[in-house]
PDB file of C-alpha atoms in Angstrom:
ATOM      1  CA  UNK A  12      34.904 -70.365  90.942  1.00 47.00           C
ATOM      2  CA  UNK A  13      32.091 -70.645  93.565  1.00 46.00           C
ATOM      3  CA  UNK A  14      33.345 -67.353  95.084  1.00 45.00           C
ATOM      4  CA  UNK A  15      33.298 -65.666  91.763  1.00 53.00           C
ATOM      5  CA  UNK A  16      29.772 -67.031  90.865  1.00 58.00           C
ATOM      6  CA  UNK A  17      28.432 -65.775  94.268  1.00 67.00           C
ATOM      7  CA  UNK A  18      29.905 -62.313  93.695  1.00 76.00           C
ATOM      8  CA  UNK A  19      28.349 -62.104  90.224  1.00 74.00           C
ATOM      9  CA  UNK A  20      25.017 -63.171  91.370  1.00 76.00           C
ATOM     10  CA  UNK A  21      25.000 -60.680  94.358  1.00 83.00           C
ATOM     11  CA  UNK A  22      26.022 -57.749  92.005  1.00 83.00           C
ATOM     12  CA  UNK A  23      23.033 -58.660  89.681  1.00 80.00           C
ATOM     13  CA  UNK A  24      20.677 -59.030  92.670  1.00 85.00           C
ATOM     14  CA  UNK A  25      21.714 -55.615  93.872  1.00 88.00           C
ATOM     15  CA  UNK A  26      21.114 -54.100  90.393  1.00 85.00           C
ATOM     16  CA  UNK A  27      17.635 -55.667  90.056  1.00 85.00           C
ATOM     17  CA  UNK A  28      16.433 -54.373  93.361  1.00 88.00           C
ATOM     18  CA  UNK A  29      18.041 -50.946  92.692  1.00 87.00           C
ATOM     19  CA  UNK A  30      16.331 -50.794  89.285  1.00 84.00           C
ATOM     20  CA  UNK A  31      12.961 -51.575  91.004  1.00 87.00           C
ATOM     21  CA  UNK A  32      13.414 -48.877  93.469  1.00 88.00           C
ATOM     22  CA  UNK A  33      14.526 -46.307  91.017  1.00 83.00           C
ATOM     23  CA  UNK A  34      11.797 -46.924  88.624  1.00 82.00           C
ATOM     24  CA  UNK A  35       9.162 -46.407  91.264  1.00 85.00           C
ATOM     25  CA  UNK A  36      10.815 -43.194  92.578  1.00 82.00           C
ATOM     26  CA  UNK A  37      11.275 -41.762  89.119  1.00 76.00           C
ATOM     27  CA  UNK A  38       7.771 -42.531  88.003  1.00 77.00           C
ATOM     28  CA  UNK A  39       6.268 -41.169  91.179  1.00 81.00           C
ATOM     29  CA  UNK A  40       8.391 -38.057  91.124  1.00 74.00           C
ATOM     30  CA  UNK A  41       7.591 -37.457  87.469  1.00 70.00           C
ATOM     31  CA  UNK A  42       3.934 -37.703  88.005  1.00 73.00           C
ATOM     32  CA  UNK A  43       3.807 -35.662  91.254  1.00 77.00           C
ATOM     33  CA  UNK A  44       6.117 -32.962  89.840  1.00 66.00           C
ATOM     34  CA  UNK A  45       4.789 -33.133  86.255  1.00 61.00           C
ATOM     35  CA  UNK A  46       8.314 -33.658  84.932  1.00 62.00           C
ATOM     36  CA  UNK A  47       8.423 -35.304  81.546  1.00 60.00           C
ATOM     37  CA  UNK A  48      12.203 -35.774  81.866  1.00 61.00           C
ATOM     38  CA  UNK A  49      11.706 -37.913  85.102  1.00 64.00           C
ATOM     39  CA  UNK A  50       8.910 -39.851  83.596  1.00 66.00           C
ATOM     40  CA  UNK A  51      10.928 -40.638  80.519  1.00 66.00           C
ATOM     41  CA  UNK A  52      13.841 -41.612  82.712  1.00 67.00           C
ATOM     42  CA  UNK A  53      11.463 -43.725  84.820  1.00 71.00           C
ATOM     43  CA  UNK A  54       9.952 -45.671  81.769  1.00 69.00           C
ATOM     44  CA  UNK A  55      13.561 -46.206  80.670  1.00 68.00           C
ATOM     45  CA  UNK A  56      14.472 -47.631  84.088  1.00 72.00           C
ATOM     46  CA  UNK A  57      11.474 -50.092  83.826  1.00 72.00           C
ATOM     47  CA  UNK A  58      13.290 -51.602  80.735  1.00 70.00           C
ATOM     48  CA  UNK A  59      16.355 -51.996  83.070  1.00 73.00           C
ATOM     49  CA  UNK A  60      14.250 -54.263  85.369  1.00 77.00           C
ATOM     50  CA  UNK A  61      13.706 -56.582  82.410  1.00 74.00           C
ATOM     51  CA  UNK A  62      17.278 -56.485  81.526  1.00 71.00           C
ATOM     52  CA  UNK A  63      18.495 -57.162  85.071  1.00 72.00           C
ATOM     53  CA  UNK A  64      15.866 -60.034  85.320  1.00 75.00           C
ATOM     54  CA  UNK A  65      17.383 -61.620  82.167  1.00 70.00           C
ATOM     55  CA  UNK A  66      20.945 -61.262  83.439  1.00 69.00           C
ATOM     56  CA  UNK A  67      19.897 -62.851  86.695  1.00 70.00           C
ATOM     57  CA  UNK A  68      18.307 -65.871  84.957  1.00 72.00           C
ATOM     58  CA  UNK A  69      21.149 -66.378  82.600  1.00 66.00           C
ATOM     59  CA  UNK A  70      23.702 -66.162  85.394  1.00 67.00           C
ATOM     60  CA  UNK A  71      21.886 -68.968  87.241  1.00 67.00           C
ATOM     61  CA  UNK A  72      21.558 -71.136  84.106  1.00 66.00           C
ATOM     62  CA  UNK A  73      25.225 -70.660  83.172  1.00 63.00           C
ATOM     63  CA  UNK A  74      26.355 -72.204  86.655  1.00 65.00           C
ATOM     64  CA  UNK A  75      24.558 -75.467  85.877  1.00 66.00           C
ATOM     65  CA  UNK A  76      27.104 -78.255  85.200  1.00 64.00           C
ATOM     66  CA  UNK A  77      27.610 -79.886  81.781  1.00 62.00           C
ATOM     67  CA  UNK A  78      25.102 -82.585  80.881  1.00 61.00           C
ATOM     68  CA  UNK A  79      24.498 -84.854  77.893  1.00 66.00           C
ATOM     69  CA  UNK A  80      22.545 -82.229  75.933  1.00 65.00           C
ATOM     70  CA  UNK A  81      25.133 -79.476  76.832  1.00 62.00           C
ATOM     71  CA  UNK A  82      28.438 -81.172  77.057  1.00 57.00           C
ATOM     72  CA  UNK A  83      30.275 -77.778  76.997  1.00 61.00           C
ATOM     73  CA  UNK A  84      28.281 -76.467  79.876  1.00 59.00           C
ATOM     74  CA  UNK A  85      25.840 -73.603  79.831  1.00 57.00           C
ATOM     75  CA  UNK A  86      28.129 -70.640  79.860  1.00 60.00           C
ATOM     76  CA  UNK A  87      26.749 -69.206  76.703  1.00 62.00           C
ATOM     77  CA  UNK A  88      23.498 -68.391  78.481  1.00 67.00           C
ATOM     78  CA  UNK A  89      25.280 -65.274  79.809  1.00 66.00           C
ATOM     79  CA  UNK A  90      26.137 -64.326  76.248  1.00 69.00           C
ATOM     80  CA  UNK A  91      22.494 -64.721  75.125  1.00 73.00           C
ATOM     81  CA  UNK A  92      21.488 -62.285  78.029  1.00 70.00           C
ATOM     82  CA  UNK A  93      24.179 -59.843  77.000  1.00 71.00           C
ATOM     83  CA  UNK A  94      22.723 -59.800  73.407  1.00 77.00           C
ATOM     84  CA  UNK A  95      19.199 -59.384  74.818  1.00 77.00           C
ATOM     85  CA  UNK A  96      20.368 -56.364  77.033  1.00 75.00           C
ATOM     86  CA  UNK A  97      22.072 -54.883  73.866  1.00 78.00           C
ATOM     87  CA  UNK A  98      18.540 -55.154  72.073  1.00 83.00           C
ATOM     88  CA  UNK A  99      16.995 -53.413  75.065  1.00 79.00           C
ATOM     89  CA  UNK A 100      19.668 -50.626  74.941  1.00 76.00           C
ATOM     90  CA  UNK A 101      18.936 -50.138  71.177  1.00 84.00           C
ATOM     91  CA  UNK A 102      15.217 -49.792  71.828  1.00 83.00           C
ATOM     92  CA  UNK A 103      15.872 -47.389  74.867  1.00 76.00           C
ATOM     93  CA  UNK A 104      18.266 -45.367  72.519  1.00 78.00           C
ATOM     94  CA  UNK A 105      15.786 -44.876  69.790  1.00 85.00           C
ATOM     95  CA  UNK A 106      13.027 -44.075  72.302  1.00 80.00           C
ATOM     96  CA  UNK A 107      15.110 -41.452  74.133  1.00 74.00           C
ATOM     97  CA  UNK A 108      16.129 -40.020  70.789  1.00 80.00           C
ATOM     98  CA  UNK A 109      12.510 -39.824  69.468  1.00 83.00           C
ATOM     99  CA  UNK A 110      11.254 -38.195  72.864  1.00 76.00           C
ATOM    100  CA  UNK A 111      13.974 -35.698  72.620  1.00 75.00           C
ATOM    101  CA  UNK A 112      13.517 -34.690  69.011  1.00 82.00           C
ATOM    102  CA  UNK A 113       9.646 -34.453  69.767  1.00 81.00           C
ATOM    103  CA  UNK A 114      10.379 -32.189  72.699  1.00 74.00           C
ATOM    104  CA  UNK A 115      12.319 -29.741  70.547  1.00 75.00           C
ATOM    105  CA  UNK A 116       9.066 -28.832  68.770  1.00 79.00           C
ATOM    106  CA  UNK A 117       6.960 -28.540  71.854  1.00 72.00           C
ATOM    107  CA  UNK A 118       6.546 -25.683  74.416  1.00 68.00           C
ATOM    108  CA  UNK A 119       9.135 -26.226  77.240  1.00 62.00           C
ATOM    109  CA  UNK A 120       8.024 -27.477  80.510  1.00 59.00           C
ATOM    110  CA  UNK A 121       8.416 -25.743  84.005  1.00 61.00           C
ATOM    111  CA  UNK A 122      11.263 -27.440  85.753  1.00 63.00           C
ATOM    112  CA  UNK A 123      11.490 -27.685  89.557  1.00 68.00           C
ATOM    113  CA  UNK A 124      14.334 -28.107  92.129  1.00 77.00           C
ATOM    114  CA  UNK A 125      12.744 -31.409  93.519  1.00 76.00           C
ATOM    115  CA  UNK A 126      12.917 -32.855  89.991  1.00 73.00           C
ATOM    116  CA  UNK A 127      16.605 -31.777  89.805  1.00 79.00           C
ATOM    117  CA  UNK A 128      17.376 -33.464  93.195  1.00 83.00           C
ATOM    118  CA  UNK A 129      15.567 -36.616  92.119  1.00 79.00           C
ATOM    119  CA  UNK A 130      17.827 -36.778  88.833  1.00 80.00           C
ATOM    120  CA  UNK A 131      20.990 -36.110  90.855  1.00 87.00           C
ATOM    121  CA  UNK A 132      20.069 -38.935  93.309  1.00 86.00           C
ATOM    122  CA  UNK A 133      19.535 -41.204  90.298  1.00 83.00           C
ATOM    123  CA  UNK A 134      22.804 -40.114  88.694  1.00 88.00           C
ATOM    124  CA  UNK A 135      24.898 -40.827  91.867  1.00 91.00           C
ATOM    125  CA  UNK A 136      23.159 -44.116  92.559  1.00 89.00           C
ATOM    126  CA  UNK A 137      23.629 -45.364  89.055  1.00 87.00           C
ATOM    127  CA  UNK A 138      27.329 -44.305  88.888  1.00 91.00           C
ATOM    128  CA  UNK A 139      27.994 -46.177  92.121  1.00 93.00           C
ATOM    129  CA  UNK A 140      26.232 -49.370  90.677  1.00 90.00           C
ATOM    130  CA  UNK A 141      28.267 -49.007  87.483  1.00 91.00           C
ATOM    131  CA  UNK A 142      31.551 -48.855  89.394  1.00 93.00           C
ATOM    132  CA  UNK A 143      30.628 -51.757  91.419  1.00 91.00           C
ATOM    133  CA  UNK A 144      29.259 -54.033  88.829  1.00 90.00           C
ATOM    134  CA  UNK A 145      32.052 -53.334  86.294  1.00 90.00           C
ATOM    135  CA  UNK A 146      34.583 -54.330  88.904  1.00 90.00           C
ATOM    136  CA  UNK A 147      32.727 -57.484  89.795  1.00 87.00           C
ATOM    137  CA  UNK A 148      32.167 -58.119  86.115  1.00 84.00           C
ATOM    138  CA  UNK A 149      35.942 -58.006  85.289  1.00 83.00           C
ATOM    139  CA  UNK A 150      36.715 -60.003  88.407  1.00 83.00           C
ATOM    140  CA  UNK A 151      34.315 -62.896  87.665  1.00 78.00           C
ATOM    141  CA  UNK A 152      34.625 -62.659  83.771  1.00 74.00           C
ATOM    142  CA  UNK A 153      30.703 -62.759  83.848  1.00 76.00           C
ATOM    143  CA  UNK A 154      29.146 -61.606  80.541  1.00 73.00           C
ATOM    144  CA  UNK A 155      25.824 -60.968  82.287  1.00 75.00           C
ATOM    145  CA  UNK A 156      27.407 -58.941  85.070  1.00 81.00           C
ATOM    146  CA  UNK A 157      29.379 -56.913  82.481  1.00 80.00           C
ATOM    147  CA  UNK A 158      26.319 -56.357  80.517  1.00 78.00           C
ATOM    148  CA  UNK A 159      24.452 -55.179  83.590  1.00 80.00           C
ATOM    149  CA  UNK A 160      27.359 -52.668  84.315  1.00 85.00           C
ATOM    150  CA  UNK A 161      27.021 -51.356  80.643  1.00 81.00           C
ATOM    151  CA  UNK A 162      23.224 -50.952  81.281  1.00 80.00           C
ATOM    152  CA  UNK A 163      24.044 -48.934  84.425  1.00 84.00           C
ATOM    153  CA  UNK A 164      26.414 -46.774  82.313  1.00 85.00           C
ATOM    154  CA  UNK A 165      23.659 -46.116  79.844  1.00 79.00           C
ATOM    155  CA  UNK A 166      21.478 -45.041  82.775  1.00 80.00           C
ATOM    156  CA  UNK A 167      24.378 -42.707  84.048  1.00 85.00           C
ATOM    157  CA  UNK A 168      24.187 -40.992  80.655  1.00 80.00           C
ATOM    158  CA  UNK A 169      20.408 -40.703  80.783  1.00 76.00           C
ATOM    159  CA  UNK A 170      20.422 -39.315  84.312  1.00 80.00           C
ATOM    160  CA  UNK A 171      23.264 -36.875  83.438  1.00 82.00           C
ATOM    161  CA  UNK A 172      21.101 -35.636  80.603  1.00 77.00           C
ATOM    162  CA  UNK A 173      18.178 -35.247  82.906  1.00 76.00           C
ATOM    163  CA  UNK A 174      20.442 -33.199  85.431  1.00 83.00           C
ATOM    164  CA  UNK A 175      21.686 -30.977  82.567  1.00 80.00           C
ATOM    165  CA  UNK A 176      18.316 -30.520  81.089  1.00 76.00           C
ATOM    166  CA  UNK A 177      16.480 -29.669  84.292  1.00 77.00           C
ATOM    167  CA  UNK A 178      19.453 -27.618  85.623  1.00 81.00           C
ATOM    168  CA  UNK A 179      19.522 -25.564  82.344  1.00 78.00           C
ATOM    169  CA  UNK A 180      15.720 -25.106  82.678  1.00 74.00           C
ATOM    170  CA  UNK A 181      16.010 -23.614  86.143  1.00 78.00           C
ATOM    171  CA  UNK A 182      18.947 -21.430  85.130  1.00 78.00           C
ATOM    172  CA  UNK A 183      16.971 -20.292  82.155  1.00 74.00           C
ATOM    173  CA  UNK A 184      14.034 -19.371  84.055  1.00 71.00           C
ATOM    174  CA  UNK A 185      16.143 -17.513  86.601  1.00 67.00           C
ATOM    175  CA  UNK A 186      18.309 -15.544  84.056  1.00 73.00           C
ATOM    176  CA  UNK A 187      15.727 -15.226  81.200  1.00 69.00           C
ATOM    177  CA  UNK A 188      17.716 -17.625  78.832  1.00 72.00           C
ATOM    178  CA  UNK A 189      14.917 -18.899  76.485  1.00 67.00           C
ATOM    179  CA  UNK A 190      17.224 -21.240  74.795  1.00 67.00           C
ATOM    180  CA  UNK A 191      18.259 -23.043  78.028  1.00 67.00           C
ATOM    181  CA  UNK A 192      14.758 -24.565  78.035  1.00 67.00           C
ATOM    182  CA  UNK A 193      15.796 -26.744  75.214  1.00 71.00           C
ATOM    183  CA  UNK A 194      18.926 -28.180  76.871  1.00 70.00           C
ATOM    184  CA  UNK A 195      17.126 -31.474  77.934  1.00 68.00           C
ATOM    185  CA  UNK A 196      16.109 -32.454  74.494  1.00 73.00           C
ATOM    186  CA  UNK A 197      19.554 -31.677  72.996  1.00 75.00           C
ATOM    187  CA  UNK A 198      21.224 -33.660  75.822  1.00 70.00           C
ATOM    188  CA  UNK A 199      18.806 -36.524  75.346  1.00 71.00           C
ATOM    189  CA  UNK A 200      19.790 -36.699  71.625  1.00 78.00           C
ATOM    190  CA  UNK A 201      23.429 -36.841  72.666  1.00 77.00           C
ATOM    191  CA  UNK A 202      22.644 -39.609  75.253  1.00 72.00           C
ATOM    192  CA  UNK A 203      20.756 -41.701  72.638  1.00 77.00           C
ATOM    193  CA  UNK A 204      23.872 -41.784  70.444  1.00 80.00           C
ATOM    194  CA  UNK A 205      26.072 -42.748  73.413  1.00 76.00           C
ATOM    195  CA  UNK A 206      23.655 -45.556  74.375  1.00 74.00           C
ATOM    196  CA  UNK A 207      23.545 -46.759  70.765  1.00 82.00           C
ATOM    197  CA  UNK A 208      27.296 -46.977  70.881  1.00 81.00           C
ATOM    198  CA  UNK A 209      27.218 -49.112  74.077  1.00 74.00           C
ATOM    199  CA  UNK A 210      24.592 -51.246  72.499  1.00 78.00           C
ATOM    200  CA  UNK A 211      26.722 -51.861  69.377  1.00 83.00           C
ATOM    201  CA  UNK A 212      29.821 -52.823  71.361  1.00 76.00           C
ATOM    202  CA  UNK A 213      27.875 -55.166  73.734  1.00 72.00           C
ATOM    203  CA  UNK A 214      26.018 -56.811  70.788  1.00 77.00           C
ATOM    204  CA  UNK A 215      29.191 -57.183  68.700  1.00 76.00           C
ATOM    205  CA  UNK A 216      31.102 -59.022  71.568  1.00 71.00           C
ATOM    206  CA  UNK A 217      27.887 -61.216  72.077  1.00 70.00           C
ATOM    207  CA  UNK A 218      27.793 -62.132  68.413  1.00 72.00           C
ATOM    208  CA  UNK A 219      31.467 -62.850  68.219  1.00 67.00           C
ATOM    209  CA  UNK A 220      31.251 -65.441  71.159  1.00 61.00           C
ATOM    210  CA  UNK A 221      28.075 -67.038  69.726  1.00 64.00           C
ATOM    211  CA  UNK A 222      29.834 -67.308  66.360  1.00 62.00           C
ATOM    212  CA  UNK A 223      32.750 -69.145  67.987  1.00 61.00           C
ATOM    213  CA  UNK A 224      35.184 -66.156  67.455  1.00 65.00           C
ATOM    214  CA  UNK A 225      38.730 -66.987  68.549  1.00 68.00           C
ATOM    215  CA  UNK A 226      39.952 -65.429  71.799  1.00 79.00           C
ATOM    216  CA  UNK A 227      42.254 -62.531  71.773  1.00 79.00           C
ATOM    217  CA  UNK A 228      45.639 -63.033  69.970  1.00 84.00           C
ATOM    218  CA  UNK A 229      47.411 -62.331  73.184  1.00 87.00           C
ATOM    219  CA  UNK A 230      45.881 -65.380  74.868  1.00 87.00           C
ATOM    220  CA  UNK A 231      46.726 -67.495  71.833  1.00 89.00           C
ATOM    221  CA  UNK A 232      50.260 -66.400  71.837  1.00 90.00           C
ATOM    222  CA  UNK A 233      50.486 -67.161  75.569  1.00 91.00           C
ATOM    223  CA  UNK A 234      49.114 -70.753  74.956  1.00 92.00           C
ATOM    224  CA  UNK A 235      51.626 -71.289  72.286  1.00 91.00           C
ATOM    225  CA  UNK A 236      54.437 -70.247  74.562  1.00 91.00           C
ATOM    226  CA  UNK A 237      53.337 -72.608  77.190  1.00 91.00           C
ATOM    227  CA  UNK A 238      53.192 -75.445  74.630  1.00 92.00           C
ATOM    228  CA  UNK A 239      56.561 -74.645  73.172  1.00 90.00           C
ATOM    229  CA  UNK A 240      58.132 -74.780  76.705  1.00 89.00           C
ATOM    230  CA  UNK A 241      57.208 -78.571  76.882  1.00 89.00           C
ATOM    231  CA  UNK A 242      60.321 -80.275  75.475  1.00 88.00           C
ATOM    232  CA  UNK A 243      58.587 -83.517  74.282  1.00 90.00           C
ATOM    233  CA  UNK A 244      56.385 -81.378  71.913  1.00 91.00           C
ATOM    234  CA  UNK A 245      58.123 -80.847  68.575  1.00 91.00           C
ATOM    235  CA  UNK A 246      55.608 -79.096  66.501  1.00 92.00           C
ATOM    236  CA  UNK A 247      52.573 -77.025  67.151  1.00 91.00           C
ATOM    237  CA  UNK A 248      49.932 -77.757  64.490  1.00 92.00           C
ATOM    238  CA  UNK A 249      47.011 -75.574  65.661  1.00 91.00           C
ATOM    239  CA  UNK A 250      45.815 -73.723  68.712  1.00 91.00           C
ATOM    240  CA  UNK A 251      42.150 -72.644  69.060  1.00 89.00           C
ATOM    241  CA  UNK A 252      40.195 -71.263  72.000  1.00 88.00           C
ATOM    242  CA  UNK A 253      36.720 -70.018  72.430  1.00 83.00           C
ATOM    243  CA  UNK A 254      34.655 -68.370  75.155  1.00 79.00           C
ATOM    244  CA  UNK A 255      31.668 -69.888  76.847  1.00 70.00           C
ATOM    245  CA  UNK A 256      30.444 -66.950  78.820  1.00 61.00           C
ATOM    246  CA  UNK A 257      32.668 -66.850  81.858  1.00 65.00           C
ATOM    247  CA  UNK A 258      35.116 -69.550  80.942  1.00 75.00           C
ATOM    248  CA  UNK A 259      37.112 -70.658  78.023  1.00 83.00           C
ATOM    249  CA  UNK A 260      37.773 -73.974  76.251  1.00 86.00           C
ATOM    250  CA  UNK A 261      41.103 -74.629  74.351  1.00 91.00           C
ATOM    251  CA  UNK A 262      41.730 -77.016  71.388  1.00 91.00           C
ATOM    252  CA  UNK A 263      45.378 -78.062  70.740  1.00 93.00           C
ATOM    253  CA  UNK A 264      46.932 -80.133  67.862  1.00 94.00           C
ATOM    254  CA  UNK A 265      50.709 -80.847  68.401  1.00 93.00           C
ATOM    255  CA  UNK A 266      53.258 -83.197  67.124  1.00 92.00           C
ATOM    256  CA  UNK A 267      55.181 -85.671  69.392  1.00 91.00           C
ATOM    257  CA  UNK A 268      57.864 -88.154  68.358  1.00 92.00           C
ATOM    258  CA  UNK A 269      56.026 -90.947  66.418  1.00 90.00           C
ATOM    259  CA  UNK A 270      57.813 -93.748  68.394  1.00 90.00           C
ATOM    260  CA  UNK A 271      56.424 -92.589  71.686  1.00 91.00           C
ATOM    261  CA  UNK A 272      54.007 -95.043  73.549  1.00 92.00           C
ATOM    262  CA  UNK A 273      50.476 -94.287  74.205  1.00 91.00           C
ATOM    263  CA  UNK A 274      51.200 -93.908  77.920  1.00 93.00           C
ATOM    264  CA  UNK A 275      53.842 -91.447  77.061  1.00 92.00           C
ATOM    265  CA  UNK A 276      51.437 -89.496  74.783  1.00 91.00           C
ATOM    266  CA  UNK A 277      48.795 -89.630  77.571  1.00 93.00           C
ATOM    267  CA  UNK A 278      51.384 -88.055  79.964  1.00 93.00           C
ATOM    268  CA  UNK A 279      52.356 -85.347  77.619  1.00 93.00           C
ATOM    269  CA  UNK A 280      48.730 -84.483  77.136  1.00 93.00           C
ATOM    270  CA  UNK A 281      47.984 -84.371  80.837  1.00 93.00           C
ATOM    271  CA  UNK A 282      50.948 -82.201  81.586  1.00 93.00           C
ATOM    272  CA  UNK A 283      49.955 -79.688  78.788  1.00 93.00           C
ATOM    273  CA  UNK A 284      46.426 -79.459  80.084  1.00 92.00           C
ATOM    274  CA  UNK A 285      47.780 -78.684  83.524  1.00 92.00           C
ATOM    275  CA  UNK A 286      50.146 -75.944  82.247  1.00 92.00           C
ATOM    276  CA  UNK A 287      47.410 -74.130  80.409  1.00 92.00           C
ATOM    277  CA  UNK A 288      44.784 -74.457  83.012  1.00 90.00           C
ATOM    278  CA  UNK A 289      47.076 -73.356  85.905  1.00 90.00           C
ATOM    279  CA  UNK A 290      48.448 -70.374  83.914  1.00 89.00           C
ATOM    280  CA  UNK A 291      44.954 -69.167  82.891  1.00 86.00           C
ATOM    281  CA  UNK A 292      42.415 -69.683  85.442  1.00 80.00           C
ATOM    282  CA  UNK A 293      39.568 -68.945  82.959  1.00 80.00           C
ATOM    283  CA  UNK A 294      40.267 -72.265  81.051  1.00 86.00           C
ATOM    284  CA  UNK A 295      38.052 -75.073  82.250  1.00 83.00           C
ATOM    285  CA  UNK A 296      38.895 -77.606  79.427  1.00 86.00           C
ATOM    286  CA  UNK A 297      41.780 -78.319  77.167  1.00 90.00           C
ATOM    287  CA  UNK A 298      41.290 -80.796  74.222  1.00 91.00           C
ATOM    288  CA  UNK A 299      44.680 -82.051  73.061  1.00 93.00           C
ATOM    289  CA  UNK A 300      45.125 -84.000  69.646  1.00 93.00           C
ATOM    290  CA  UNK A 301      48.485 -85.631  69.352  1.00 93.00           C
ATOM    291  CA  UNK A 302      50.061 -86.108  65.817  1.00 92.00           C
ATOM    292  CA  UNK A 303      53.084 -88.158  65.169  1.00 92.00           C
ATOM    293  CA  UNK A 304      56.382 -86.211  64.391  1.00 89.00           C
ATOM    294  CA  UNK A 305      59.588 -87.610  62.931  1.00 87.00           C
ATOM    295  CA  UNK A 306      62.964 -85.956  62.253  1.00 81.00           C
ATOM    296  CA  UNK A 307      62.956 -83.747  59.217  1.00 72.00           C
ATOM    297  CA  UNK A 308      59.243 -83.777  59.362  1.00 68.00           C
ATOM    298  CA  UNK A 309      57.750 -80.494  58.391  1.00 56.00           C
ATOM    299  CA  UNK A 310      54.328 -81.571  57.226  1.00 51.00           C
ATOM    300  CA  UNK A 311      51.587 -80.523  59.554  1.00 50.00           C
ATOM    301  CA  UNK A 312      48.723 -82.874  60.173  1.00 50.00           C
ATOM    302  CA  UNK A 313      45.604 -80.908  60.667  1.00 49.00           C
TER     303      UNK A 313
END
């Protein structure tokens, strides 16, 4: 767990530093080259600094141990950050869309090769960051790292739009294609829709976790199979599980023979916890409630 947390923090730190560097480069290049596309991309990147900062803060908070006020730990801090990043992406999508629509009704600007190379650099850099952070996010099960990865993916879309727009502008100027000058705003509108889709998916997942949504059906089925494999357990009354950021807590109600002693019930409960936690390393807590079971007893005690 410590190694996973370290990998997640490192990924977010790299993302934060990269966003700061890219923001400075894009804004400077946009001002020097009078490129509205790069300026817009630079402003968008400035929002990414805030998103990365929120992800870093939440990741640090989520690693704090459970206390009296937070007996289930602080894992949901990552989910809050994920929801925050989703809001930033929604704002970025509307801003990119509005800027693109406005550009359709303005005289096209003069593109430059330097602006194109700056956009290509941003595209390659962000694609590399996305691949790196999405792998770390899946490996660590960190919601904040996964949110950072999707934020990078949104930037890949934006940078790709800038490359297409500037490239079409240069080609249009060379071949006399008047319509090519409007490739950038059209690409920007498409990008805004893609970013909105990312924001919706990220926000939906965050809300599901905050609203105590059950984990995937496949995981619940796996837990039930593990429970059924314990011969002393005669009936499964209920199995629930919920995510707390990068870890899972499981609640189990099962029936065991009513004549068993408290010690026997304790041993069964401890063995069940061990089975589930060893099978699923994301599970950090298993709460087991034992109900009495008798022969021909079909009534479930919930």
